[in-house]
Amino acid sequence: MSILIKGGRVVTATDDYVADVYVTDEQIDQVGRSLEVDADRVIDAAGKYVLPGCIDPHTHLDMPFGGTVTIDDFESGHASAAFGGTTCHVDFCIQGKGQTFGEALDTWHAKANGKALIDYGFHIAVTDLLAGGTLEELASLPEQGITSYKLFMAYKNVLQVDDLTLFQAMQVAAGSGALVMVHAENGDAIDVLVREALGRGETAPIHHALTRPPELEGEATNRAIQLARIAGSPLYVVHVTCKEAVEPIRRARELGWDVWGETCTQYFFRSIDDLARPGFDGAKYVYSPPARDASNHAVLWDAVRTDALSAISTDHCAFLWDGQKTLGKDDFTKIPNGAPGLEDRLVMIHHFGVNEGRIGLNRMVDLLATQPAKLFGLYPRKGTIAPGADGDIVIFDPAKEHTLGAASHHSKADYNLYEGMTVTGAPELTMVRGNVIVEGGQLVAEPGVGQFVKRARFGEALSS
Ligand code: URP
Ligand code: ZN
Ligand code: ZN
């Protein structure tokens, strides 16, 4: 199947021009003015943006967590992603206690097999280097295209690792060509604050945020940066929420250290006040790190504009409010942490970032596609529009009005963080390697079209 996309405004991280794009054999073959090619299908994209498919480097599909399992699997999650203009994501494969990394990866491959609608890779989430996974096995994972190791500095007695494990994984990464990712919050201090709060009878959702103050995110962020510096590994701090964490990342980057950070869509829009909503609605906004004081919204926009933070992910970790979030009705520590958002990132960042003048269109593409591709070993096969790249393309109508909400989104979640908000600009067509996945508001592909992508080592380029 070959497709000629005619006369659209091609926007990459660096360029913005009107051209035709010819996709054949799953790849972009030519980009140029008035291309004379025979194509099976011609799409008129006049007045539309032709964007590289967005890449989400942070998702949790079909993941056991908080006494339940995230509600979106690789089929519903991928449908939701494709409607939102995301064509590739990197999901967290969680090592169960006592499991080898190979066993964990087999489990995650099985979750995705036959269901995928977009392309995907896996980070390995290291939870246990004593029983099960060994340093040697960790070092060998890049050979399988698993080129990032995630470590949780919080969620005590669940996913949290100690500094010994974190530092050893960093040392392995320094030699194996993997990028270390951290969830940076001080889980031990949080555990003390949580037990004190429960002792005072404080059980409502707002206490989730009050027991995880921004200083504890700042402390863990700085600790991870210093440890990575000594170990010699590159470091990527996930879901950065606040000034206390942005500042050490900015400082490290100014010193030229191999440190990057991401934030997530929700941290620009939601605040600690959302957790105090009446009638247990606050549970919808329980995720970690928590939504912060609204003064941090401007801090984060400034950070992504100035490259203190280099990517925006979703941390899509969707639970039903009714039946899953309600597990914590009488105790905020039992509310599963996480929220949906895979579908909403591009439209929200385009409207409130680009339309409202906080970032430019090129920077939007950079944050949502090109930087994730470069940092996670997918570039230049993904993350840009150029001959030789995969035909992962979004045709985006900048004038289309779209109202966000649970009734119209494609996640199985029964709520949306941006319920009722109207934006201008929305994807019209999403294709993955030249296969049209979503068009005209319909899912038009069959599960199984998405493929696992073996990612290149950190700093290397992915060819085929
Ligand atoms: O609350 C969140 N963020 N849930 C997903 C797990 C994580 O910490 O990323
Ligand atoms: Zn996390
Ligand atoms: Zn996450």
XYZ file of C-alpha atoms and ligand atoms in Angstrom:
475
model
C 0.000 0.000 0.000
C 1.416 3.397 -0.948
C 0.002 6.746 0.143
C 0.670 10.241 -1.169
C -0.184 12.997 1.303
C -0.516 16.134 -0.782
C 0.078 19.760 0.084
C 0.101 19.590 3.878
C 2.193 21.742 6.195
C 4.996 19.412 7.240
C 6.110 20.274 10.751
C 9.114 18.650 12.398
C 11.176 19.689 15.411
C 13.175 22.002 13.182
C 11.223 22.687 9.963
C 7.847 23.933 8.831
C 7.055 23.897 5.105
C 4.387 22.872 2.598
C 5.191 19.602 0.800
C 3.920 16.237 -0.369
C 4.892 13.108 1.563
C 5.026 9.753 -0.206
C 4.847 6.624 1.975
C 5.466 3.169 0.541
C 6.614 -0.168 2.013
C 5.887 1.181 5.490
C 8.405 4.009 5.181
C 8.535 7.610 4.074
C 10.094 7.433 0.622
C 10.011 11.026 -0.585
C 9.201 14.476 0.782
C 8.996 17.318 -1.736
C 6.960 19.773 -3.749
C 4.479 18.413 -6.339
C 5.737 14.835 -6.229
C 4.957 12.842 -9.401
C 4.414 9.336 -8.058
C 1.821 6.621 -8.531
C 0.162 5.959 -5.206
C -2.604 3.561 -4.188
C -4.173 6.391 -2.271
C -3.905 10.185 -2.411
C -4.853 12.268 0.643
C -5.419 15.998 0.285
C -3.842 17.622 3.337
C -4.157 21.262 2.282
C -4.627 23.423 5.361
C -3.591 20.581 7.662
C -0.416 19.880 9.587
C 1.519 16.746 8.681
C 3.261 15.752 11.909
C 5.522 12.861 12.881
C 3.513 10.399 14.971
C 3.827 11.266 18.631
C 5.817 8.978 20.914
C 4.809 8.431 24.507
C 7.807 7.305 26.563
C 5.789 6.640 29.729
C 2.721 4.371 29.913
C 1.381 1.577 32.116
C -0.900 -0.761 30.151
C -2.336 -3.920 31.699
C -0.204 -3.379 34.799
C -0.962 -4.884 38.218
C -0.757 -2.000 40.698
C -2.444 -0.832 43.873
C -4.319 -4.091 44.414
C -5.839 -4.079 40.946
C -4.801 -3.911 37.267
C -4.789 -0.829 35.031
C -7.951 -0.811 32.976
C -6.427 -0.222 29.529
C -4.686 -3.164 27.904
C -2.592 -3.036 24.748
C -5.719 -2.946 22.577
C -7.805 -0.256 24.275
C -4.677 1.685 25.236
C -3.417 1.622 21.679
C -6.776 2.654 20.246
C -6.829 5.559 22.652
C -3.254 6.479 21.718
C -3.956 6.376 17.976
C -7.026 8.615 18.311
C -4.760 11.058 20.107
C -2.023 11.035 17.451
C 0.419 8.722 19.242
C 1.961 6.052 17.025
C 4.569 4.521 19.336
C 5.022 4.223 23.090
C 7.411 2.685 25.559
C 5.641 0.821 28.353
C 7.023 -0.192 31.737
C 7.656 -3.906 32.061
C 7.668 -4.439 35.816
C 9.985 -7.075 37.281
C 7.968 -8.987 39.889
C 9.845 -9.746 43.122
C 11.991 -12.839 42.571
C 11.440 -12.757 38.797
C 14.236 -12.703 36.275
C 14.106 -9.849 33.769
C 13.538 -12.434 31.042
C 10.438 -13.725 32.821
C 9.100 -10.204 33.248
C 9.696 -9.432 29.569
C 7.970 -12.652 28.473
C 4.937 -11.565 30.492
C 4.876 -8.121 28.881
C 5.412 -9.445 25.353
C 2.447 -11.775 25.897
C 0.277 -8.859 27.007
C 0.932 -7.019 23.744
C 1.035 -9.931 21.298
C -1.829 -9.866 18.827
C -3.389 -6.773 20.406
C -1.122 -3.956 19.313
C -2.432 -1.183 17.089
C 0.624 1.043 17.345
C 4.333 0.271 17.715
C 5.772 -0.235 21.180
C 8.881 -0.896 23.200
C 9.543 -1.746 26.836
C 11.571 -0.192 29.623
C 12.519 -2.680 32.310
C 11.423 -1.599 35.801
C 14.030 -3.040 38.162
C 12.532 -3.932 41.550
C 14.835 -6.673 42.814
C 18.531 -7.300 42.219
C 18.890 -9.789 45.091
C 16.613 -12.641 44.012
C 15.682 -13.159 40.372
C 17.261 -10.508 38.183
C 21.042 -10.269 38.274
C 23.417 -7.486 37.299
C 24.656 -9.682 34.423
C 21.152 -10.186 33.064
C 20.456 -6.469 33.379
C 23.620 -5.725 31.416
C 22.484 -8.032 28.599
C 19.042 -6.457 28.046
C 20.142 -3.878 25.461
C 20.852 -6.830 23.128
C 17.074 -7.418 23.127
C 16.321 -3.761 22.421
C 15.533 -2.970 26.058
C 17.734 0.059 26.460
C 16.286 1.835 29.496
C 16.130 0.801 33.150
C 13.527 2.340 35.435
C 13.897 2.484 39.200
C 11.304 3.655 41.686
C 12.614 5.691 44.636
C 9.104 5.594 46.148
C 6.213 3.147 46.762
C 7.839 1.593 49.830
C 7.363 -2.175 50.158
C 5.922 -2.334 46.643
C 8.190 -1.084 43.854
C 10.713 1.040 45.756
C 14.403 0.158 45.539
C 17.121 1.254 47.965
C 20.098 3.379 46.962
C 22.284 0.269 46.691
C 20.074 -1.162 43.961
C 19.703 2.214 42.261
C 23.435 2.840 42.240
C 24.286 -0.674 41.027
C 21.767 -0.380 38.172
C 23.339 2.952 37.260
C 26.773 1.357 37.158
C 25.446 -1.392 34.877
C 23.821 1.192 32.622
C 27.079 3.116 32.358
C 28.597 0.061 30.689
C 25.645 -1.415 28.810
C 24.412 1.665 26.970
C 21.102 1.994 28.789
C 19.379 5.135 30.016
C 18.428 5.107 33.710
C 14.978 6.460 34.529
C 13.870 7.330 38.037
C 10.593 7.961 39.791
C 12.087 10.544 42.127
C 10.308 10.858 45.455
C 11.727 9.958 48.878
C 9.597 6.891 49.629
C 10.910 6.398 53.180
C 10.020 9.907 54.311
C 6.642 9.651 52.569
C 5.990 6.413 54.429
C 6.530 8.184 57.768
C 4.261 11.080 56.787
C 1.554 8.679 55.595
C 1.581 6.691 58.838
C 1.368 9.927 60.857
C -1.556 11.151 58.740
C -3.465 7.888 59.121
C -2.786 8.029 62.859
C -4.567 11.396 62.929
C -7.522 9.891 61.072
C -6.723 11.747 57.831
C -8.080 9.385 55.178
C -9.420 11.605 52.367
C -7.747 11.863 48.883
C -6.223 15.286 49.626
C -3.899 13.614 52.148
C -2.261 11.761 49.264
C -0.845 15.103 48.132
C -0.185 16.467 51.606
C 1.963 13.456 52.542
C 4.079 13.721 49.394
C 5.426 17.315 49.559
C 7.440 18.773 46.662
C 10.606 18.925 48.776
C 10.683 15.115 48.791
C 10.562 15.103 44.997
C 13.352 17.694 44.916
C 15.497 15.689 47.356
C 15.158 12.428 45.413
C 15.752 14.170 42.097
C 18.966 15.708 43.354
C 20.070 12.402 44.938
C 19.526 10.526 41.676
C 21.423 13.180 39.713
C 24.435 12.996 42.039
C 24.432 9.174 42.084
C 24.212 8.992 38.291
C 27.079 11.439 38.038
C 29.285 9.193 40.171
C 28.157 5.997 38.414
C 28.693 7.585 34.995
C 25.230 6.762 33.660
C 22.832 8.989 31.778
C 19.703 9.842 33.777
C 16.105 10.668 32.817
C 13.786 11.849 35.582
C 10.174 10.897 34.875
C 7.035 12.887 35.691
C 8.641 16.033 37.091
C 5.988 18.181 38.760
C 7.516 21.152 40.571
C 10.150 23.834 40.956
C 11.970 21.767 43.607
C 12.693 19.076 40.998
C 13.071 21.271 37.908
C 15.865 23.303 39.498
C 18.370 20.464 40.117
C 17.704 19.143 36.607
C 18.232 22.573 35.100
C 21.459 23.010 37.077
C 22.812 19.609 36.004
C 22.013 20.356 32.376
C 23.689 23.740 32.568
C 26.792 21.919 33.815
C 26.596 19.689 30.747
C 25.743 16.529 32.680
C 23.842 13.700 30.978
C 20.561 14.484 32.719
C 17.112 14.909 31.192
C 13.629 15.254 32.579
C 10.057 14.889 31.435
C 6.817 16.203 32.754
C 3.323 14.941 31.914
C 0.277 16.681 30.487
C -1.679 16.615 33.742
C 0.922 18.585 35.680
C 0.255 21.678 33.519
C -3.466 21.619 34.192
C -4.372 19.947 37.456
C -3.467 21.137 40.954
C -3.614 20.025 44.567
C -7.069 21.649 44.754
C -8.432 18.901 42.482
C -7.711 16.309 45.170
C -10.026 18.198 47.514
C -13.038 17.903 45.191
C -16.176 16.776 47.011
C -17.766 13.336 46.991
C -14.570 11.299 46.547
C -14.049 12.907 43.123
C -10.579 13.876 44.366
C -9.565 10.226 43.912
C -9.597 10.738 40.134
C -6.569 13.011 40.599
C -4.598 10.660 42.848
C -1.331 9.905 41.101
C 2.306 10.150 42.095
C 3.997 12.502 42.361
C 0.808 14.398 43.135
C -0.641 17.431 41.411
C 1.017 20.466 43.004
C 0.199 24.034 43.888
C -0.948 25.785 40.684
C 2.077 28.111 40.764
C 4.024 25.189 39.312
C 2.094 25.307 36.019
C 4.100 28.339 34.863
C 7.323 26.731 36.140
C 6.678 23.682 33.949
C 5.780 25.679 30.828
C 8.984 27.647 31.287
C 10.944 24.410 31.802
C 9.718 22.787 28.589
C 10.209 26.007 26.627
C 13.804 26.431 27.811
C 14.728 22.713 27.592
C 15.215 22.272 31.330
C 12.672 19.522 30.668
C 12.953 17.775 27.323
C 9.812 15.693 26.855
C 6.141 15.530 27.768
C 4.691 12.070 28.405
C 1.306 10.978 29.748
C 2.133 8.442 32.502
C -1.118 6.838 31.317
C -2.042 4.546 34.213
C -5.802 4.349 33.947
C -8.198 3.040 36.577
C -11.951 3.160 36.759
C -13.192 5.625 39.335
C -16.132 3.345 40.043
C -14.732 0.062 41.361
C -10.989 0.742 41.297
C -10.369 4.232 42.701
C -13.164 3.498 45.194
C -10.975 0.783 46.743
C -9.616 3.708 48.747
C -12.919 5.235 49.821
C -12.003 4.995 53.506
C -8.222 5.217 53.215
C -6.347 7.317 50.638
C -3.390 4.890 50.682
C -5.633 2.270 49.048
C -6.549 4.474 46.079
C -4.657 3.044 43.074
C -2.201 5.712 41.926
C -2.552 6.802 38.317
C -4.770 8.478 35.760
C -5.680 8.228 32.061
C -4.295 10.621 29.445
C -2.759 8.750 26.501
C -5.292 10.243 24.109
C -5.238 13.829 25.368
C -1.600 14.898 25.232
C -1.316 16.277 21.694
C -4.586 18.223 21.695
C -3.976 19.710 25.146
C -0.381 20.731 24.479
C -1.295 22.056 21.044
C -4.173 24.166 22.340
C -2.766 25.462 25.621
C 0.872 25.394 24.544
C 0.890 26.454 20.893
C -2.448 28.222 20.374
C -1.989 30.183 23.590
C 1.613 31.114 22.761
C 3.530 29.254 25.481
C 5.609 27.147 23.074
C 6.073 27.067 19.291
C 4.837 24.369 16.934
C 8.345 22.995 16.322
C 8.994 22.732 20.033
C 5.694 20.899 20.461
C 6.811 18.285 17.916
C 10.198 18.119 19.621
C 8.669 17.495 23.065
C 6.069 14.967 21.932
C 7.930 13.074 19.234
C 11.538 13.935 18.413
C 13.082 14.118 21.876
C 11.375 10.912 23.060
C 12.633 9.204 19.892
C 16.187 10.455 20.385
C 16.384 9.717 24.102
C 14.868 6.250 23.849
C 16.739 4.845 20.841
C 14.014 5.230 18.217
C 15.499 8.049 16.129
C 15.705 8.567 13.162
C 13.376 5.687 12.356
C 10.718 7.433 14.398
C 10.138 10.960 15.655
C 10.544 12.866 12.408
C 9.348 13.165 8.817
C 12.171 12.370 6.446
C 12.957 9.802 3.737
C 13.830 6.483 5.378
C 11.789 7.108 8.515
C 8.813 4.898 9.334
C 5.525 6.093 7.869
C 4.268 7.139 11.310
C 2.276 10.251 10.503
C -0.522 12.328 11.953
C -2.620 14.572 9.767
C -3.750 17.253 12.172
C -6.510 19.777 11.551
C -5.528 22.941 13.450
C -9.036 24.363 13.130
C -11.034 21.394 14.339
C -12.844 21.876 17.658
C -12.748 18.993 20.085
C -14.298 18.559 23.516
C -12.565 16.152 25.850
C -14.481 13.735 28.010
C -15.080 10.154 29.075
C -18.087 9.778 26.781
C -15.986 10.375 23.675
C -12.505 9.141 24.605
C -11.338 5.627 23.698
C -9.691 4.627 26.950
C -11.783 2.311 29.107
C -11.456 4.827 31.953
C -14.796 6.120 33.198
C -13.515 9.667 33.662
C -11.268 12.134 31.907
C -8.889 14.522 33.670
C -9.987 17.306 31.299
C -13.724 16.577 31.245
C -15.648 19.184 29.264
C -12.654 21.250 28.137
C -12.815 22.357 24.488
C -9.688 22.712 22.388
C -9.013 23.870 18.850
C -6.941 21.465 16.788
C -7.247 17.673 16.624
C -5.862 14.687 14.704
C -7.821 13.720 11.609
C -5.827 10.669 10.521
C -3.163 8.569 12.248
C -0.972 6.080 10.416
C 1.662 3.658 11.696
C 4.246 2.485 9.153
C 1.876 3.517 6.361
C -1.082 1.638 7.864
C -4.018 3.938 8.532
C -5.161 3.236 12.095
C -7.654 6.017 12.749
C -9.467 8.136 10.199
C -12.602 10.261 10.289
C -13.189 9.446 13.936
C -13.127 5.687 13.305
C -10.680 2.953 14.200
C -9.973 1.325 10.829
C -7.180 -1.162 11.659
C -7.167 -4.615 13.201
C -5.242 -5.482 16.376
C -1.880 -6.998 15.537
C -0.750 -4.271 13.141
C 1.470 -2.722 15.839
C 4.973 -4.145 16.269
C 7.539 -4.412 19.050
C 10.495 -2.139 18.326
C 13.963 -3.135 19.463
C 15.419 0.189 20.539
C 19.008 1.314 20.003
C 21.406 1.852 22.888
C 21.455 5.288 24.467
C 23.056 7.795 22.106
C 23.030 5.406 19.147
C 20.796 5.695 16.096
C 18.171 3.120 15.193
C 18.327 2.112 11.555
C 16.001 -0.755 10.633
O 0.605 7.473 39.963
C 1.289 7.046 39.037
N 2.147 7.833 38.455
N 1.125 5.756 38.658
C 1.925 5.050 37.754
C 3.187 4.550 38.352
C 4.239 5.629 38.333
O 4.666 6.059 39.403
O 4.644 6.058 37.271
Zn 6.312 6.989 38.802
Zn 4.398 6.023 35.473
